[in-house]
Coordinates of C-alpha atoms and ligand atoms in Angstrom, one line a residue:
M214 CA -6.0 -3.1 -32.4
A215 CA -6.8 0.7 -32.0
N216 CA -9.6 0.3 -29.5
Q217 CA -8.1 -2.6 -27.5
H218 CA -9.3 -2.4 -23.9
K219 CA -7.2 -5.1 -22.2
I220 CA -3.5 -5.7 -22.7
T221 CA -2.9 -9.2 -21.2
L222 CA 0.1 -11.5 -20.7
D223 CA 0.0 -15.2 -20.8
E224 CA 0.8 -17.0 -17.5
S225 CA 4.1 -18.1 -19.1
E226 CA 5.1 -14.4 -19.6
M227 CA 4.7 -13.6 -15.9
P228 CA 8.0 -12.1 -14.5
T229 CA 9.8 -14.6 -12.2
R230 CA 11.9 -12.0 -10.2
W231 CA 11.1 -9.1 -7.9
Y232 CA 13.0 -5.9 -8.4
N233 CA 15.0 -4.1 -5.7
V234 CA 15.4 -0.4 -6.6
I235 CA 17.9 0.4 -3.8
P236 CA 21.2 -0.5 -5.7
D237 CA 20.1 1.8 -8.5
L238 CA 19.5 4.9 -6.3
P239 CA 22.3 7.6 -5.9
S240 CA 22.3 6.8 -2.2
P241 CA 20.6 4.1 0.0
P242 CA 17.8 5.1 2.5
P243 CA 18.9 5.8 6.1
P244 CA 18.7 2.5 8.1
P245 CA 16.1 1.7 10.8
L246 CA 17.5 2.3 14.3
H247 CA 17.1 0.4 17.5
P248 CA 15.2 2.8 19.8
G249 CA 17.4 1.9 22.8
T250 CA 20.9 2.0 21.3
L251 CA 20.1 4.3 18.3
Q252 CA 22.3 1.8 16.3
P253 CA 21.1 0.4 13.0
V254 CA 18.9 -2.7 13.7
G255 CA 20.6 -6.0 12.8
P256 CA 18.9 -9.2 11.6
E257 CA 18.8 -10.6 15.2
D258 CA 16.7 -7.6 16.3
L259 CA 14.1 -8.4 13.7
A260 CA 14.2 -12.2 14.2
P261 CA 11.4 -12.4 16.9
L262 CA 9.0 -10.9 14.4
F263 CA 10.1 -12.0 10.9
P264 CA 11.6 -15.1 9.2
M265 CA 15.2 -14.8 8.1
D266 CA 14.3 -15.0 4.4
L267 CA 12.3 -11.8 4.7
I268 CA 14.9 -10.1 6.9
M269 CA 17.5 -10.8 4.2
Q270 CA 15.2 -9.4 1.6
E271 CA 14.7 -6.3 3.7
V272 CA 18.4 -5.6 3.6
T273 CA 19.4 -7.1 0.3
S274 CA 21.8 -5.3 -2.0
E275 CA 20.9 -7.5 -5.0
S276 CA 18.9 -5.9 -7.7
Y277 CA 16.7 -8.9 -8.2
V278 CA 15.2 -11.6 -6.0
D279 CA 13.9 -14.9 -7.6
I280 CA 10.3 -15.6 -6.8
P281 CA 10.0 -19.1 -5.3
D282 CA 8.1 -21.7 -7.5
E283 CA 5.6 -22.2 -4.7
V284 CA 4.7 -18.5 -4.8
L285 CA 4.7 -18.3 -8.6
D286 CA 2.2 -21.2 -8.5
I287 CA -0.2 -19.3 -6.2
Y288 CA 0.3 -16.0 -8.1
R289 CA -0.9 -17.7 -11.3
L290 CA -4.4 -18.0 -9.7
W291 CA -4.9 -14.3 -10.7
R292 CA -1.7 -13.1 -12.3
P293 CA -0.6 -11.7 -14.7
S294 CA -3.2 -9.0 -14.0
P295 CA -4.6 -7.1 -16.9
L296 CA -3.5 -3.6 -18.0
F297 CA -6.6 -1.7 -19.3
R298 CA -6.7 1.3 -21.6
A299 CA -9.5 3.5 -20.3
H300 CA -11.0 4.4 -23.7
R301 CA -14.5 5.0 -22.3
L302 CA -13.2 7.3 -19.5
E303 CA -11.1 9.2 -22.0
Q304 CA -14.1 9.8 -24.2
A305 CA -16.3 10.9 -21.3
L306 CA -13.6 13.4 -20.3
G307 CA -13.0 14.5 -23.8
T308 CA -9.3 14.3 -23.3
P309 CA -6.6 13.5 -25.8
A310 CA -4.6 11.8 -23.0
H311 CA -4.2 8.0 -23.0
I312 CA -5.2 6.6 -19.6
Y313 CA -4.0 3.1 -18.6
Y314 CA -4.8 1.3 -15.4
K315 CA -3.2 -1.8 -14.0
Y316 CA -6.1 -3.7 -12.3
E317 CA -5.2 -5.6 -9.2
G318 CA -8.8 -6.1 -8.1
G319 CA -9.0 -9.6 -9.6
S320 CA -6.9 -11.2 -6.8
P321 CA -8.4 -13.4 -4.0
A322 CA -8.6 -10.4 -1.7
G323 CA -9.7 -7.9 -4.3
S324 CA -6.5 -5.9 -4.2
H325 CA -2.7 -5.9 -4.7
K326 CA -2.2 -7.1 -1.1
P327 CA -1.9 -10.9 -1.9
N328 CA 1.3 -10.1 -4.0
T329 CA 3.1 -9.8 -0.7
A330 CA 0.8 -11.8 1.6
V331 CA 1.6 -15.0 -0.3
P332 CA 5.4 -14.8 -0.1
Q333 CA 5.2 -13.6 3.5
A334 CA 3.1 -16.6 4.5
F335 CA 5.3 -18.9 2.4
Y336 CA 8.6 -17.8 4.1
N337 CA 7.0 -17.9 7.5
A338 CA 5.7 -21.5 7.0
K339 CA 9.1 -22.5 5.7
S340 CA 10.7 -21.1 8.9
G341 CA 8.5 -23.3 11.0
V342 CA 6.2 -20.7 12.7
T343 CA 2.6 -21.8 13.0
K344 CA 0.8 -18.5 13.4
I345 CA 0.9 -14.9 12.0
T346 CA -0.6 -11.8 13.6
T347 CA -1.3 -8.6 11.7
E348 CA -3.2 -5.3 11.5
T349 CA -5.6 -4.3 8.8
G350 CA -7.2 -1.0 7.9
A351 CA -9.8 -1.3 5.2
G352 CA -9.6 -5.1 5.6
Q353 CA -7.8 -5.7 2.2
W354 CA -4.5 -6.7 3.8
G355 CA -6.1 -8.8 6.5
T356 CA -8.1 -10.6 3.8
A357 CA -5.0 -11.2 1.8
L358 CA -3.0 -12.6 4.7
A359 CA -6.0 -14.7 5.8
F360 CA -6.0 -16.2 2.3
A361 CA -2.3 -16.7 2.1
C362 CA -2.2 -18.4 5.6
S363 CA -5.0 -20.7 4.5
V364 CA -2.8 -21.7 1.5
F365 CA 0.2 -22.5 3.6
G366 CA -1.6 -24.0 6.7
L367 CA -0.9 -21.1 9.1
E368 CA -3.1 -19.7 11.8
C369 CA -3.9 -16.0 11.2
E370 CA -5.0 -13.4 13.8
V371 CA -6.0 -9.9 12.7
W372 CA -6.5 -6.6 14.5
Q373 CA -8.8 -4.5 12.4
V374 CA -8.9 -0.7 12.8
G375 CA -12.2 0.0 14.7
A376 CA -13.6 2.5 12.2
S377 CA -13.3 0.0 9.4
Y378 CA -14.4 -3.0 11.5
D379 CA -17.6 -1.1 12.2
G380 CA -18.1 0.3 8.7
K381 CA -17.2 -2.8 6.7
P382 CA -18.6 -5.9 8.5
Y383 CA -18.4 -8.2 5.5
R384 CA -14.6 -7.8 5.3
R385 CA -14.5 -9.6 8.7
S386 CA -16.7 -12.3 7.2
V387 CA -14.3 -12.8 4.3
M388 CA -11.3 -13.0 6.6
E389 CA -13.1 -15.5 8.8
T390 CA -14.1 -17.5 5.7
F391 CA -10.4 -17.8 4.9
G392 CA -10.0 -19.1 8.5
A393 CA -8.6 -16.0 10.3
S394 CA -9.8 -14.7 13.7
V395 CA -10.5 -10.9 13.7
H396 CA -10.5 -8.4 16.6
R397 CA -11.7 -4.8 16.6
S398 CA -8.8 -2.5 17.4
P399 CA -8.2 -1.1 20.0
S400 CA -9.0 -4.3 21.8
D401 CA -8.8 -5.4 25.4
L402 CA -6.6 -8.4 24.4
T403 CA -3.3 -6.4 24.5
E404 CA -1.7 -3.9 26.9
S405 CA -1.5 -1.3 24.2
G406 CA -5.2 -1.6 23.3
R407 CA -6.3 -1.6 26.9
K408 CA -4.4 1.7 27.5
I409 CA -6.2 3.4 24.7
L410 CA -9.6 2.0 25.6
A411 CA -9.1 3.3 29.2
D412 CA -9.0 6.8 27.8
D413 CA -11.7 6.4 25.2
P414 CA -13.8 3.2 25.1
D415 CA -15.2 4.2 21.6
H416 CA -11.8 5.0 20.1
P417 CA -12.1 4.6 16.2
G418 CA -8.6 3.1 16.1
S419 CA -5.8 3.7 13.7
L420 CA -3.3 1.6 11.7
G421 CA -0.6 2.6 14.2
I422 CA -2.6 1.2 17.1
A423 CA -3.5 -2.0 15.3
I424 CA 0.2 -2.5 14.5
S425 CA 1.1 -2.1 18.2
E426 CA -1.5 -4.7 19.1
A427 CA -0.5 -7.3 16.5
V428 CA 3.3 -6.8 17.3
E429 CA 2.6 -7.2 21.0
A430 CA 0.6 -10.4 20.4
A431 CA 3.2 -11.9 18.2
A432 CA 6.1 -11.1 20.6
Q433 CA 4.3 -13.0 23.4
V434 CA 4.2 -16.4 21.6
E435 CA 7.3 -18.2 20.5
S436 CA 5.8 -19.9 17.4
S437 CA 4.1 -16.6 16.2
H438 CA 5.4 -14.0 13.8
Y439 CA 4.1 -10.7 12.7
A440 CA 3.5 -9.6 9.1
L441 CA 3.2 -6.0 7.8
G442 CA 1.2 -5.2 4.7
S443 CA 3.1 -2.2 3.6
V444 CA 5.9 0.3 4.5
L445 CA 8.9 -2.2 4.7
N446 CA 11.4 -2.8 1.9
H447 CA 10.5 -6.5 1.5
V448 CA 6.8 -5.6 1.1
L449 CA 7.6 -3.1 -1.6
L450 CA 9.9 -5.6 -3.3
H451 CA 7.1 -8.2 -3.6
Q452 CA 4.8 -5.6 -5.2
T453 CA 7.2 -4.9 -8.0
I454 CA 5.6 -7.7 -9.9
I455 CA 2.9 -5.1 -10.8
G456 CA 5.3 -2.7 -12.5
E457 CA 7.4 -5.5 -14.2
E458 CA 4.2 -6.9 -15.8
A459 CA 3.1 -3.4 -16.8
L460 CA 6.4 -2.7 -18.6
L461 CA 5.9 -5.9 -20.7
Q462 CA 2.3 -4.8 -21.4
F463 CA 3.4 -1.3 -22.5
A464 CA 5.9 -2.9 -24.8
K465 CA 3.0 -4.8 -26.5
V466 CA 1.2 -1.5 -27.3
G467 CA 4.3 0.4 -28.2
E468 CA 3.7 3.3 -25.7
T469 CA 5.6 4.5 -22.6
P470 CA 4.0 6.4 -19.7
D471 CA 4.6 10.1 -19.3
L472 CA 3.0 10.1 -15.9
I473 CA 2.7 7.4 -13.3
V474 CA 0.2 8.0 -10.5
G475 CA -0.5 5.8 -7.4
C476 CA -2.2 6.2 -4.1
T477 CA 0.0 6.0 -1.0
G478 CA -0.9 4.6 2.4
G479 CA 2.3 3.0 3.4
G480 CA 3.4 3.1 -0.2
S481 CA 3.4 -0.5 -1.4
N482 CA 1.1 -0.4 -4.5
F483 CA 2.7 2.9 -5.6
A484 CA 6.2 1.4 -5.3
G485 CA 5.1 -1.8 -6.9
L486 CA 3.9 0.0 -10.0
S487 CA 6.5 2.7 -10.2
F488 CA 9.8 1.2 -9.2
P489 CA 10.4 -0.9 -12.3
F490 CA 9.7 2.3 -14.3
L491 CA 12.0 4.3 -12.1
R492 CA 14.8 1.8 -12.9
E493 CA 14.2 2.6 -16.6
K494 CA 14.1 6.3 -15.8
L495 CA 17.4 6.1 -13.9
A496 CA 18.9 4.2 -16.8
G497 CA 17.9 7.1 -19.1
N498 CA 15.5 4.9 -21.2
I499 CA 12.3 6.8 -20.3
N500 CA 11.4 9.9 -18.4
P501 CA 8.0 9.7 -16.7
T502 CA 6.9 11.9 -13.9
I503 CA 6.1 9.8 -10.8
R504 CA 3.4 11.1 -8.6
A505 CA 2.1 9.8 -5.2
V506 CA -1.4 10.8 -4.1
E507 CA -2.4 10.8 -0.5
P508 CA -5.5 11.8 1.4
A509 CA -5.8 15.4 2.5
A510 CA -6.8 13.9 5.9
C511 CA -3.5 12.0 6.3
P512 CA -0.9 13.9 4.3
S513 CA 2.4 12.4 5.5
L514 CA 4.5 13.3 2.3
T515 CA 3.0 16.7 1.6
R516 CA 2.6 18.1 5.2
G517 CA 4.6 15.7 7.4
T518 CA 8.1 15.9 8.7
Y519 CA 11.1 13.8 7.5
A520 CA 12.3 12.4 10.8
Y521 CA 13.0 9.2 12.7
D522 CA 9.7 8.0 14.2
F523 CA 8.0 4.8 15.4
G524 CA 6.0 2.7 12.8
D525 CA 3.3 2.1 15.4
T526 CA 1.5 4.1 18.1
A527 CA 2.8 2.3 21.2
G528 CA 6.5 2.6 20.1
F529 CA 7.3 -1.2 19.7
T530 CA 8.9 -1.0 16.3
P531 CA 12.4 0.2 15.3
L532 CA 12.7 3.9 14.5
L533 CA 12.1 4.5 10.8
K534 CA 13.3 7.6 8.9
M535 CA 10.2 8.6 7.1
H536 CA 7.7 11.3 6.4
T537 CA 5.5 11.2 9.4
L538 CA 2.6 13.0 11.0
G539 CA 3.7 11.7 14.4
H540 CA 3.1 8.1 15.7
D541 CA 0.1 9.1 17.8
F542 CA -1.6 11.2 15.0
I543 CA -5.1 9.9 14.6
P544 CA -6.5 10.7 11.1
D545 CA -10.1 11.5 10.7
P546 CA -12.1 8.3 9.9
I547 CA -12.1 8.9 6.1
H548 CA -13.4 6.0 4.0
A549 CA -10.0 5.1 2.5
G550 CA -9.0 3.2 5.7
G551 CA -5.9 1.8 4.0
L552 CA -4.5 5.3 3.6
R553 CA -4.9 6.3 7.3
Y554 CA -1.3 5.7 8.3
H555 CA 0.8 8.3 10.1
G556 CA 4.0 7.5 8.2
M557 CA 5.3 6.6 4.8
S558 CA 7.6 3.8 3.6
P559 CA 11.2 4.9 4.4
L560 CA 12.2 3.9 0.9
I561 CA 9.6 6.1 -0.7
S562 CA 10.4 8.9 1.7
H563 CA 14.0 8.7 0.7
I564 CA 13.1 8.7 -3.1
Y565 CA 10.9 11.7 -2.4
E566 CA 13.8 13.5 -0.7
L567 CA 16.0 12.7 -3.7
G568 CA 13.5 14.5 -5.9
L569 CA 12.8 11.5 -8.0
M570 CA 9.1 11.7 -7.4
E571 CA 6.4 14.2 -6.4
A572 CA 3.3 14.1 -4.2
V573 CA -0.1 15.7 -4.0
A574 CA -2.9 15.4 -1.4
I575 CA -6.6 15.2 -2.4
G576 CA -9.8 15.4 -0.3
Q577 CA -12.2 12.5 -0.4
L578 CA -15.1 14.3 -2.1
E579 CA -13.1 14.8 -5.3
C580 CA -11.9 11.2 -5.1
F581 CA -15.4 9.8 -4.9
E582 CA -16.6 12.1 -7.7
A583 CA -13.7 10.6 -9.8
A584 CA -14.8 7.1 -8.7
I585 CA -18.3 7.6 -9.8
T586 CA -17.2 8.8 -13.2
F587 CA -14.8 5.8 -13.5
A588 CA -17.4 3.3 -12.4
R589 CA -20.0 4.6 -14.9
T590 CA -17.5 4.5 -17.8
E591 CA -15.1 1.6 -17.1
G592 CA -17.6 -0.5 -15.1
I593 CA -15.4 -1.1 -12.1
V594 CA -16.3 0.2 -8.6
P595 CA -12.9 1.2 -7.2
A596 CA -11.8 0.7 -3.6
P597 CA -11.7 4.1 -1.7
E598 CA -7.9 4.1 -1.7
P599 CA -7.3 4.1 -5.5
T600 CA -10.0 6.7 -6.0
H601 CA -7.2 9.1 -4.9
A602 CA -5.1 8.0 -7.9
L603 CA -8.1 8.2 -10.2
A604 CA -8.8 11.8 -9.1
A605 CA -5.2 12.8 -9.9
C606 CA -5.5 11.0 -13.3
I607 CA -8.7 12.9 -14.1
R608 CA -7.1 16.2 -13.0
E609 CA -4.2 15.5 -15.4
A610 CA -6.4 14.3 -18.3
L611 CA -8.5 17.5 -18.0
A612 CA -5.3 19.6 -18.1
C613 CA -4.4 17.7 -21.3
K614 CA -7.8 18.7 -22.7
E615 CA -6.8 22.3 -22.2
T616 CA -3.4 21.9 -23.7
G617 CA -4.1 19.3 -26.3
E618 CA -1.3 17.1 -25.0
E619 CA -1.6 13.4 -25.7
K620 CA 0.0 12.4 -22.4
V621 CA 0.2 8.7 -21.6
I622 CA -1.0 8.3 -18.0
L623 CA -0.6 5.1 -16.0
T624 CA -2.2 4.3 -12.7
A625 CA -2.7 1.3 -10.4
L626 CA -6.3 0.5 -9.8
C627 CA -5.1 -1.5 -6.8
G628 CA -8.5 -2.8 -5.6
H629 CA -12.2 -3.0 -6.1
G630 CA -14.6 -1.4 -3.7
H631 CA -17.3 -4.2 -3.3
F632 CA -17.0 -4.2 0.5
D633 CA -16.9 -0.4 0.6
M634 CA -20.4 0.4 -0.4
A635 CA -21.1 2.3 2.8
A636 CA -18.6 4.8 1.6
Y637 CA -20.4 5.1 -1.8
D638 CA -23.7 5.4 0.1
S639 CA -22.2 8.3 2.1
Y640 CA -21.1 10.0 -1.1
L641 CA -24.3 9.5 -3.1
S642 CA -26.5 10.6 -0.2
G643 CA -24.5 13.9 0.1
E644 CA -23.4 13.0 3.7
M645 CA -19.7 12.8 2.9
V646 CA -17.6 15.7 4.0
D647 CA -14.0 16.9 3.7
D648 CA -12.9 18.0 7.2
V649 CA -10.2 20.7 7.2
L650 CA -6.9 19.5 8.8
T651 CA -5.5 22.5 10.6
D652 CA -1.8 23.3 11.1
E653 CA -2.4 23.2 14.9
R654 CA -3.7 19.7 14.7
L655 CA -0.7 18.6 12.7
A656 CA 1.8 20.4 15.0
D657 CA 0.7 18.7 18.3
P658 CA 1.8 15.0 17.6
L659 CA 5.1 16.2 16.2
T660 CA 6.0 17.5 19.7
R661 CA 6.1 13.8 20.8
L662 CA 8.5 12.6 18.0
P663 CA 11.3 10.6 19.6
Q664 CA 14.2 13.0 20.4
I665 CA 17.3 11.7 18.6
D666 CA 20.7 13.4 18.6
L667 CA 22.8 11.6 16.0
Ligands
PLP797 C1 -7.0 -1.2 -2.0 C2 -5.9 -0.6 -1.2 N1 -5.1 0.3 -1.8 C3 -4.1 0.9 -1.2 C4 -3.8 0.7 0.1 C5 -2.7 1.4 0.8 O1 -1.6 0.7 1.0 P1 -0.3 0.8 0.2 O2 0.1 2.3 0.2 O3 0.7 0.0 0.9 O4 -0.5 0.3 -1.2 C6 -4.6 -0.3 0.8 C7 -4.3 -0.6 2.2 O5 -5.0 -1.2 2.9 C8 -5.6 -0.9 0.1 O6 -6.4 -1.8 0.8

């Protein structure tokens, strides 16, 4: 059908394996290091925080990991997710490009985050823990984990970044509806939170601080584990269900993408969409450009340093080799709370260093302009995070209008923005601004990177 909007898969067509890109890369990413010994961390170092099944997935050299039946059963509540052809957006832009978006907003949390929250809760429950702690920025990840914990009978405690906690009160209500308890971060419940509050009682928080608080809380209780919503290999692995489905959907319409675009906070939705296509690219079957889009206010790939750094602000995590702005860099409180992370997934950082992908940074005003165009044509109000990917798609589609190229563009519309209407109010009222991030501000946190002589 020429004007088909939705390319769907039957539940029976849903992929049953996650894809691990590492064995297909020319070299593996540098390992995480123990900050004391500077030796690669072993499974026993991670055991206080994660169940062994997830630790083994973190380091697996297998290309595929079977998705457990219990997880497939929950996935089927919203998966396979639809792939849309954005005909109405294309017409509005007057572009010959074909724009496709894989929509993850139909999940229980309204984003891609349950794709990993469900298996993480499953493996934790299987290992016998009774409670999971976590951080959340925009609230999408906290909501996803709260939902997943409710499914597998686990307690869930969430530290939400202060700026988002204040700006998105109903995200807390959804997390509580799923049974989680939620704290504003920095909080006075942890040593790391108290230290920050002592200097600034109104601190807006950051993902790095919220991670420190959740890790600290988990480490104190034997039956508690911690869960991370992005960055780590096993999280990216779980998200590859997105790209595996998209490959099947593209086969149904007989097209292949020339450009794959995704927003990057810690990198999980971008990896989930693009890694299965990268497999096909490395095998010589297709040759798409793969482009990450980050906020101009938190540009770890485009303006950060590739170095070993902590994943959190207090320095509790192993050292990760990644593109980083420095573990105590506090981004401006832009509306895309899920993109306010100082680092980038080590696996994505490595793939970027290998030259297998590219990155751009875009300011939030252009992103919200793109979101409004998208909402008024396609009828979906995007979460602030994927507005970055949409802005990059629109840039490319307008370039195609100039050149006449019929490029096929694929993006992940990784969440809806129904709890982010304060951000839209700010844009529509003309109050939203793009603050300039100076080189001086970027230089300062880098002076406090861990000093490592390897
Ligand atoms: C809707 C949405 N998109 C993207 C992100 C960024 O995370 P990641 O880069 O891991 O996909 C978040 C994080 O909270 C999010 O909520």
